[in-house]
Coordinates of C-alpha atoms and ligand atoms in Angstrom, one line a residue:
M1 CA 15.2 8.5 -23.4
S2 CA 18.0 10.6 -21.9
E3 CA 21.5 9.4 -21.5
Q4 CA 21.2 9.1 -17.8
G5 CA 18.3 6.6 -18.2
G6 CA 20.7 4.1 -19.6
R7 CA 22.8 4.2 -16.4
R8 CA 22.4 1.2 -14.1
L9 CA 21.5 1.8 -10.5
H10 CA 21.8 -0.4 -7.4
I11 CA 19.4 0.9 -4.7
T12 CA 19.4 -0.7 -1.2
G13 CA 17.1 -0.2 1.8
R14 CA 13.9 -1.8 3.1
T15 CA 11.6 -2.7 0.1
L16 CA 7.8 -3.1 -0.1
T17 CA 5.7 -4.1 -3.1
F18 CA 2.4 -5.8 -3.5
D19 CA 2.2 -9.0 -5.4
A20 CA -1.6 -9.5 -4.9
D21 CA -4.7 -7.8 -3.6
P22 CA -4.5 -7.4 0.2
R23 CA -8.3 -7.5 0.4
I24 CA -8.3 -11.2 -0.5
N25 CA -4.7 -12.3 0.2
A26 CA -3.2 -11.6 3.7
D27 CA 0.3 -12.1 2.3
A28 CA -0.1 -9.7 -0.5
A29 CA 2.7 -7.4 0.8
R30 CA 6.2 -8.4 -0.1
Y31 CA 8.4 -6.7 2.5
T32 CA 12.2 -7.2 2.7
E33 CA 14.1 -5.7 5.6
K34 CA 17.4 -5.6 3.7
G35 CA 16.3 -5.3 0.1
A36 CA 17.8 -4.2 -3.1
V37 CA 16.5 -3.0 -6.5
L38 CA 18.5 -3.0 -9.7
I39 CA 17.5 -0.5 -12.4
G40 CA 18.7 -0.1 -15.9
D41 CA 17.4 1.6 -19.1
G42 CA 14.5 3.0 -17.1
R43 CA 13.3 -0.5 -16.1
I44 CA 13.5 -2.5 -12.9
L45 CA 15.9 -5.4 -13.7
W46 CA 15.8 -7.2 -10.4
C47 CA 14.4 -6.8 -6.8
G48 CA 15.1 -9.0 -3.9
Q49 CA 17.3 -9.7 -0.8
A50 CA 20.4 -7.5 -0.7
G51 CA 23.4 -9.8 -1.3
D52 CA 21.5 -12.0 -3.7
E53 CA 21.9 -9.6 -6.7
P54 CA 22.9 -11.3 -10.0
A55 CA 26.6 -10.2 -10.5
D56 CA 26.1 -9.5 -14.2
L57 CA 23.4 -7.0 -13.4
S58 CA 24.9 -5.3 -10.4
A59 CA 28.5 -5.0 -11.8
G60 CA 29.4 -1.3 -12.4
A61 CA 26.0 -0.1 -11.2
E62 CA 25.9 3.3 -9.3
R63 CA 25.1 2.6 -5.7
H64 CA 22.4 4.4 -3.7
N65 CA 22.3 3.2 -0.2
H66 CA 19.0 4.2 1.5
G67 CA 19.8 2.6 4.9
D68 CA 16.6 1.8 6.7
D69 CA 14.4 4.0 4.5
L70 CA 11.5 2.2 2.7
I71 CA 11.7 1.8 -1.0
L72 CA 8.4 1.3 -2.8
P73 CA 6.8 1.9 -6.2
G74 CA 6.0 5.5 -7.0
F75 CA 2.5 6.6 -5.8
V76 CA -0.4 6.7 -8.3
D77 CA -3.1 9.4 -8.2
G78 CA -6.4 8.9 -10.1
H79 CA -7.8 12.5 -10.1
V80 CA -6.1 15.9 -9.9
H81 CA -6.5 19.3 -11.6
Y82 CA -3.1 20.8 -12.3
P83 CA -4.5 24.3 -13.1
Q84 CA -6.1 24.5 -9.7
I85 CA -2.8 24.2 -7.7
G86 CA -2.8 28.0 -7.3
V87 CA -6.3 28.0 -5.7
I88 CA -5.8 25.1 -3.3
A89 CA -7.1 26.0 0.1
S90 CA -9.7 28.6 -1.0
F91 CA -12.4 29.4 1.6
G92 CA -16.0 28.7 2.1
A93 CA -17.7 27.2 -0.9
Q94 CA -19.4 23.9 -1.9
L95 CA -19.0 22.4 -5.4
L96 CA -21.1 24.7 -7.7
D97 CA -20.0 27.9 -5.9
W98 CA -16.5 26.6 -5.8
L99 CA -16.4 26.3 -9.6
E100 CA -17.8 29.7 -10.1
K101 CA -15.8 31.5 -7.5
Y102 CA -12.4 29.9 -7.7
T103 CA -12.1 27.4 -10.5
F104 CA -13.4 29.1 -13.6
P105 CA -11.6 32.5 -13.0
E106 CA -8.3 30.7 -12.5
E107 CA -8.8 28.2 -15.4
G108 CA -9.5 31.2 -17.7
R109 CA -5.9 32.2 -17.4
F110 CA -4.6 29.0 -19.1
S111 CA -5.2 30.4 -22.6
D112 CA -1.8 32.0 -22.0
A113 CA 0.6 29.2 -22.9
A114 CA 3.4 30.7 -20.8
Y115 CA 1.2 30.7 -17.7
A116 CA 0.1 27.2 -18.4
R117 CA 3.7 26.0 -18.8
E118 CA 4.9 27.6 -15.6
T119 CA 2.0 26.2 -13.6
A120 CA 2.4 22.7 -15.1
S121 CA 6.1 22.8 -14.2
R122 CA 5.4 23.9 -10.7
F123 CA 2.6 21.4 -10.3
L124 CA 4.8 18.5 -11.5
N125 CA 7.6 19.4 -9.2
L126 CA 5.2 19.5 -6.2
L127 CA 3.6 16.2 -7.3
L128 CA 7.0 14.5 -7.5
A129 CA 8.1 16.1 -4.1
N130 CA 5.1 14.2 -2.7
G131 CA 6.2 10.9 -4.2
T132 CA 3.6 10.6 -6.9
T133 CA 5.0 9.5 -10.2
T134 CA 1.8 8.8 -12.2
A135 CA -1.5 10.8 -12.1
A136 CA -4.7 11.2 -14.1
V137 CA -4.7 15.0 -14.6
Y138 CA -7.3 17.5 -15.8
C139 CA -6.0 20.4 -17.8
T140 CA -8.3 23.3 -18.8
V141 CA -10.5 23.8 -21.8
H142 CA -7.6 25.4 -23.7
P143 CA -5.5 23.0 -25.9
E144 CA -2.5 25.1 -24.8
S145 CA -3.0 23.8 -21.3
A146 CA -2.7 20.2 -22.4
D147 CA 0.3 20.9 -24.6
A148 CA 2.0 22.7 -21.7
F149 CA 1.3 19.8 -19.3
F150 CA 2.5 17.1 -21.7
E151 CA 5.6 19.1 -22.6
E152 CA 6.5 19.4 -18.9
A153 CA 5.7 15.7 -18.2
S154 CA 7.8 14.7 -21.2
S155 CA 10.8 16.7 -20.1
R156 CA 10.7 14.7 -16.8
D157 CA 10.0 11.4 -18.6
L158 CA 6.9 10.7 -16.5
R159 CA 4.1 8.2 -17.0
M160 CA 1.1 10.6 -17.0
I161 CA -2.5 10.6 -18.1
A162 CA -4.1 13.9 -19.0
G163 CA -6.5 15.7 -21.2
K164 CA -8.0 19.0 -22.2
I165 CA -11.4 19.7 -20.6
L166 CA -14.5 19.8 -22.8
M167 CA -17.1 22.3 -21.6
D168 CA -19.6 24.0 -23.9
R169 CA -22.3 25.4 -21.6
N170 CA -23.1 26.7 -18.1
A171 CA -19.7 28.3 -17.7
P172 CA -18.1 31.7 -18.6
E173 CA -16.9 32.2 -22.2
T174 CA -13.3 32.2 -21.2
V175 CA -13.5 28.5 -20.2
T176 CA -15.8 27.1 -22.8
D177 CA -15.4 25.5 -26.2
T178 CA -18.1 24.1 -28.6
A179 CA -19.1 20.5 -29.3
Q180 CA -17.2 20.7 -32.6
A181 CA -14.1 22.5 -31.3
G182 CA -13.9 20.2 -28.3
Y183 CA -14.0 17.2 -30.5
D184 CA -11.5 18.6 -33.0
D185 CA -9.0 19.8 -30.4
T186 CA -9.3 16.5 -28.4
K187 CA -8.7 14.5 -31.5
S188 CA -5.6 16.4 -32.5
L189 CA -4.2 16.3 -28.9
I190 CA -4.7 12.5 -28.9
E191 CA -2.9 12.2 -32.1
K192 CA -0.1 14.4 -30.9
W193 CA 0.4 13.0 -27.4
H194 CA -1.2 9.6 -26.7
G195 CA 1.5 7.0 -26.6
Q196 CA 4.2 9.7 -27.2
G197 CA 6.9 8.7 -24.8
R198 CA 5.1 7.8 -21.6
N199 CA 2.2 10.2 -22.1
L200 CA -1.4 8.9 -22.3
Y201 CA -4.5 10.8 -23.2
A202 CA -7.8 11.1 -21.4
I203 CA -10.9 12.5 -23.1
T204 CA -12.0 15.0 -20.3
P205 CA -15.5 16.4 -20.3
R206 CA -15.6 18.3 -16.9
F207 CA -19.0 16.9 -15.9
A208 CA -22.5 16.4 -17.5
P209 CA -23.8 19.9 -16.5
T210 CA -21.2 21.8 -18.5
S211 CA -21.5 19.7 -21.7
T212 CA -24.5 19.8 -24.1
P213 CA -25.9 16.5 -25.3
A214 CA -24.0 17.2 -28.6
Q215 CA -20.7 17.4 -26.8
L216 CA -21.3 14.3 -24.7
E217 CA -22.2 12.6 -28.0
A218 CA -18.8 13.7 -29.4
C219 CA -17.1 12.3 -26.3
G220 CA -18.7 8.9 -26.9
T221 CA -17.7 9.1 -30.6
L222 CA -14.1 9.8 -29.5
M223 CA -14.2 6.8 -27.1
S224 CA -15.2 4.6 -30.0
E225 CA -12.7 6.0 -32.4
F226 CA -9.7 5.5 -30.0
D227 CA -10.1 2.3 -28.1
D228 CA -7.1 2.7 -25.9
V229 CA -7.5 6.3 -24.6
Y230 CA -9.0 7.1 -21.2
L231 CA -12.1 9.1 -20.4
Q232 CA -12.1 11.0 -17.1
T233 CA -15.0 13.0 -15.6
H234 CA -17.0 13.6 -12.4
V235 CA -20.1 11.9 -11.2
S236 CA -22.5 12.4 -8.3
E237 CA -20.2 14.5 -6.1
N238 CA -22.6 16.8 -4.5
T239 CA -26.4 16.6 -3.9
D240 CA -27.2 20.0 -5.6
E241 CA -25.2 18.8 -8.6
V242 CA -27.1 15.6 -8.7
K243 CA -30.4 17.5 -8.7
W244 CA -29.2 19.8 -11.5
V245 CA -28.2 16.9 -13.7
A246 CA -31.7 15.4 -13.2
E247 CA -33.2 18.7 -14.4
L248 CA -30.8 19.0 -17.4
F249 CA -31.3 15.3 -18.4
P250 CA -34.9 14.4 -17.4
D251 CA -34.9 11.2 -19.4
A252 CA -31.8 9.7 -17.7
R253 CA -32.4 7.2 -14.9
S254 CA -29.5 8.7 -12.9
Y255 CA -26.5 10.9 -13.2
Q256 CA -24.2 8.1 -14.2
D257 CA -26.8 6.9 -16.7
V258 CA -26.4 10.1 -18.6
Y259 CA -22.8 9.0 -19.3
A260 CA -24.0 5.5 -20.1
H261 CA -26.4 6.9 -22.7
Y262 CA -23.5 8.5 -24.6
G263 CA -21.3 5.3 -24.5
M264 CA -18.9 6.8 -22.0
L265 CA -18.7 4.0 -19.4
G266 CA -16.2 1.2 -19.5
P267 CA -12.8 0.0 -18.2
R268 CA -11.0 3.2 -19.5
G269 CA -13.6 5.4 -17.8
L270 CA -12.2 7.1 -14.6
Y271 CA -15.2 8.6 -12.7
G272 CA -14.3 11.0 -9.9
H273 CA -16.2 10.9 -6.6
A274 CA -19.3 8.6 -7.2
I275 CA -20.6 9.4 -3.7
H276 CA -24.4 9.5 -4.2
M277 CA -24.9 6.3 -6.1
D278 CA -27.8 3.8 -5.9
D279 CA -27.6 0.1 -6.2
A280 CA -28.5 0.2 -9.9
D281 CA -25.6 2.7 -10.5
L282 CA -23.1 0.4 -8.8
A283 CA -24.4 -2.6 -10.7
Q284 CA -24.0 -0.7 -13.9
A285 CA -20.5 0.3 -13.1
A286 CA -19.5 -3.2 -12.2
E287 CA -21.1 -4.6 -15.3
T288 CA -19.3 -2.1 -17.6
Q289 CA -16.1 -2.3 -15.5
T290 CA -16.2 1.5 -15.1
R291 CA -13.7 2.7 -12.5
Y292 CA -14.3 5.1 -9.6
V293 CA -11.8 7.5 -8.1
H294 CA -12.4 8.2 -4.4
C295 CA -11.2 11.7 -3.5
P296 CA -11.5 11.9 0.3
T297 CA -9.8 15.2 1.2
S298 CA -11.9 17.0 -1.4
N299 CA -15.1 15.4 -0.3
L300 CA -14.5 16.6 3.2
F301 CA -13.2 20.0 2.3
I302 CA -16.0 21.0 0.0
G303 CA -18.6 19.1 2.1
S304 CA -19.7 16.8 -0.7
G305 CA -20.4 13.6 1.2
L306 CA -18.9 10.3 2.4
F307 CA -17.9 7.7 -0.2
D308 CA -18.6 4.2 1.0
I309 CA -15.6 2.2 -0.1
R310 CA -16.8 -1.1 1.4
R311 CA -20.2 -0.9 -0.4
T312 CA -18.5 0.0 -3.7
W313 CA -16.0 -2.8 -3.4
N314 CA -18.8 -5.3 -2.4
A315 CA -20.6 -4.3 -5.6
G316 CA -17.6 -5.4 -7.6
V317 CA -16.5 -1.9 -8.7
D318 CA -12.8 -1.0 -9.0
V319 CA -11.8 2.0 -6.9
M320 CA -8.6 4.0 -6.7
L321 CA -7.6 7.1 -4.7
G322 CA -7.2 10.7 -6.0
C323 CA -6.2 13.9 -4.3
D324 CA -8.5 16.1 -6.4
V325 CA -6.4 19.3 -5.8
G326 CA -7.6 22.1 -5.8
G327 CA -10.9 20.8 -4.2
G328 CA -8.6 18.4 -2.4
T329 CA -6.4 19.9 0.3
S330 CA -3.1 18.1 -0.3
L331 CA -1.0 16.5 -3.1
S332 CA 0.4 14.1 -0.5
P333 CA -0.8 10.4 -0.9
F334 CA -0.5 10.2 2.9
A335 CA -3.1 12.9 3.4
T336 CA -5.4 11.1 0.9
M337 CA -4.9 7.7 2.6
K338 CA -5.6 9.3 6.0
A339 CA -8.8 10.9 4.8
A340 CA -9.9 7.6 3.1
Y341 CA -9.3 5.8 6.4
E342 CA -11.3 8.5 8.3
I343 CA -14.2 8.4 5.9
A344 CA -14.3 4.6 5.9
Q345 CA -14.5 4.8 9.7
F346 CA -17.9 6.5 9.3
S347 CA -19.3 3.3 7.8
G348 CA -17.5 1.1 10.4
Y349 CA -15.0 -0.1 7.9
P350 CA -11.3 -0.1 9.0
L351 CA -9.4 0.5 5.8
T352 CA -6.1 -1.3 6.5
P353 CA -2.7 0.4 5.8
E354 CA -1.9 -2.5 3.4
Q355 CA -5.1 -1.7 1.5
A356 CA -4.3 2.0 1.4
F357 CA -0.7 1.6 0.2
W358 CA -1.9 -1.0 -2.3
L359 CA -4.6 1.4 -3.6
S360 CA -1.8 4.1 -3.9
T361 CA 0.6 1.8 -5.8
S362 CA -0.2 -1.5 -7.6
G363 CA -4.0 -1.4 -7.0
G364 CA -4.2 2.1 -8.4
A365 CA -2.1 1.0 -11.4
D366 CA -4.4 -1.9 -12.0
T367 CA -7.4 0.4 -11.9
L368 CA -5.7 2.5 -14.6
S369 CA -5.1 -0.6 -16.6
L370 CA -1.4 0.0 -16.2
G371 CA -0.8 -2.8 -13.7
D372 CA 1.6 -4.6 -16.0
R373 CA 3.9 -1.5 -16.4
I374 CA 3.9 0.5 -13.1
G375 CA 3.1 0.1 -9.5
R376 CA 5.3 -2.8 -8.6
L377 CA 9.0 -3.5 -7.8
A378 CA 9.4 -6.3 -10.2
P379 CA 11.5 -7.1 -13.3
G380 CA 10.4 -5.4 -16.5
Y381 CA 8.4 -2.7 -14.6
E382 CA 9.0 1.0 -15.4
A383 CA 11.5 2.2 -12.7
D384 CA 9.2 4.7 -10.9
V385 CA 10.3 4.4 -7.3
V386 CA 9.8 6.4 -4.1
V387 CA 12.0 6.2 -1.0
L388 CA 10.4 7.0 2.4
N389 CA 12.1 8.2 5.6
L390 CA 10.0 6.3 8.1
K391 CA 10.9 8.7 10.9
S392 CA 10.5 12.0 9.2
T393 CA 9.2 13.9 12.2
P394 CA 9.7 13.5 16.0
V395 CA 6.1 12.3 16.4
I396 CA 6.5 9.7 13.8
D397 CA 9.9 8.7 15.1
Q398 CA 8.6 8.0 18.6
R399 CA 5.6 6.1 17.3
V400 CA 7.6 3.9 14.9
K401 CA 9.9 3.0 17.7
R402 CA 6.9 1.2 19.3
A403 CA 5.8 -0.4 16.1
E404 CA 5.3 -4.2 16.4
N405 CA 5.0 -5.0 12.8
L406 CA 4.9 -3.6 9.2
R407 CA 1.2 -2.6 9.6
D408 CA 2.1 -0.3 12.5
I409 CA 4.9 1.3 10.6
L410 CA 2.7 1.9 7.5
F411 CA -0.3 3.1 9.5
A412 CA 1.9 5.7 11.3
Q413 CA 3.0 7.0 7.9
M414 CA -0.4 7.2 6.4
I415 CA -1.8 9.1 9.4
L416 CA 1.2 11.3 10.3
A417 CA 3.5 11.7 7.4
D418 CA 3.7 14.4 4.7
D419 CA 6.2 15.4 2.0
R420 CA 9.0 15.5 4.6
A421 CA 9.0 11.7 4.4
I422 CA 9.9 11.7 0.8
R423 CA 13.6 11.0 0.8
A424 CA 14.1 10.4 -2.9
V425 CA 12.0 9.8 -6.1
Y426 CA 13.2 8.0 -9.2
A427 CA 11.2 8.4 -12.4
N428 CA 11.9 6.1 -15.3
G429 CA 15.2 5.2 -13.6
L430 CA 16.3 8.8 -13.0
R431 CA 16.7 10.3 -9.6
V432 CA 14.4 13.4 -9.8
V433 CA 13.9 14.2 -6.1
G434 CA 16.4 14.0 -3.2
Ligands
ZN1 ZN1 -12.1 17.0 -9.8

């Protein structure tokens, strides 16, 4: 830990954190109009009403007064591709064309360690500028891309999950490995980075069509060899993709079932999209406690389909939100929450702002099995904190003036705000933005 991390901070403003699941508890949001947070050694020491701070903790602390800004836990993102930040907003393709036309050529450049490092640095700065302090991140097939990412995350002392992609067929040579090389490289990256500082590793096969059965088998083996690493991949994003998987794996009951066959489902499994699922898939995900990551701006932008959050929740499956840049159109959690709201509207479900903010903080942290470390303003939690200007644009300002309650204020942010609302970000107790 850096020297600065040992410094004690006393942060004041409005505070918001979730103590419970707002889907089942109407009082889940703990909001304090004049709140305070004490931070020391990278941890939250205390959070409560300003004026009630324990004197022994607040004495000598550096004061950061955020006035009527809103202090909340740093945002959590369950699915993003750092190497695609340069091709965000590329025109006119659906998933399989998108990969061929934009993704694979760009990802091919990441065998160059310097290019990977520069991109990882730029990506993390942009992510933090949007208030996100933890993300599950795809690198490229090149081990250099994962090294570059973890080096940059470490230098900022961030709680990040990432992994090198495994891909040994149906893609250009510049972005493929082999079943054996993918296994070997993943294993040495896990040994190098998992649990190193705040870094965590995710075994990262891109998706079933670009891995041979032998490679998927190797992923299952890695899952059983390391019982606390994650596995992240894509499932049932686009209907052409679903058809292709059925051709490639004719014996599987469904797309998700391919992963089940190789022992890749479970509570550490983070499955992006999961749009075109049948009831048996949802039951299987609930049974194995497999997690889904809803990526709404991406699903709209590349025309993949409409995720049904209510149906998925009702089936007992844990869901979190992801921006899925470069398929997604924004690193901003506000944009992701807004699109999640809009997509839920198609199935007549009004996703509440409390649910959306919970999904983007403590609910997301729970889905990542990190709910005891990040995502809340509570003693002992890692001090990842974001401060929001609640009137960051004239339109938001005039809307918030009419707000009758916290829900109105939060809803105006999730529909109207962007990175201009991010006043400050603290990561592991250090002020890294603002
Ligand atoms: Zn993705």
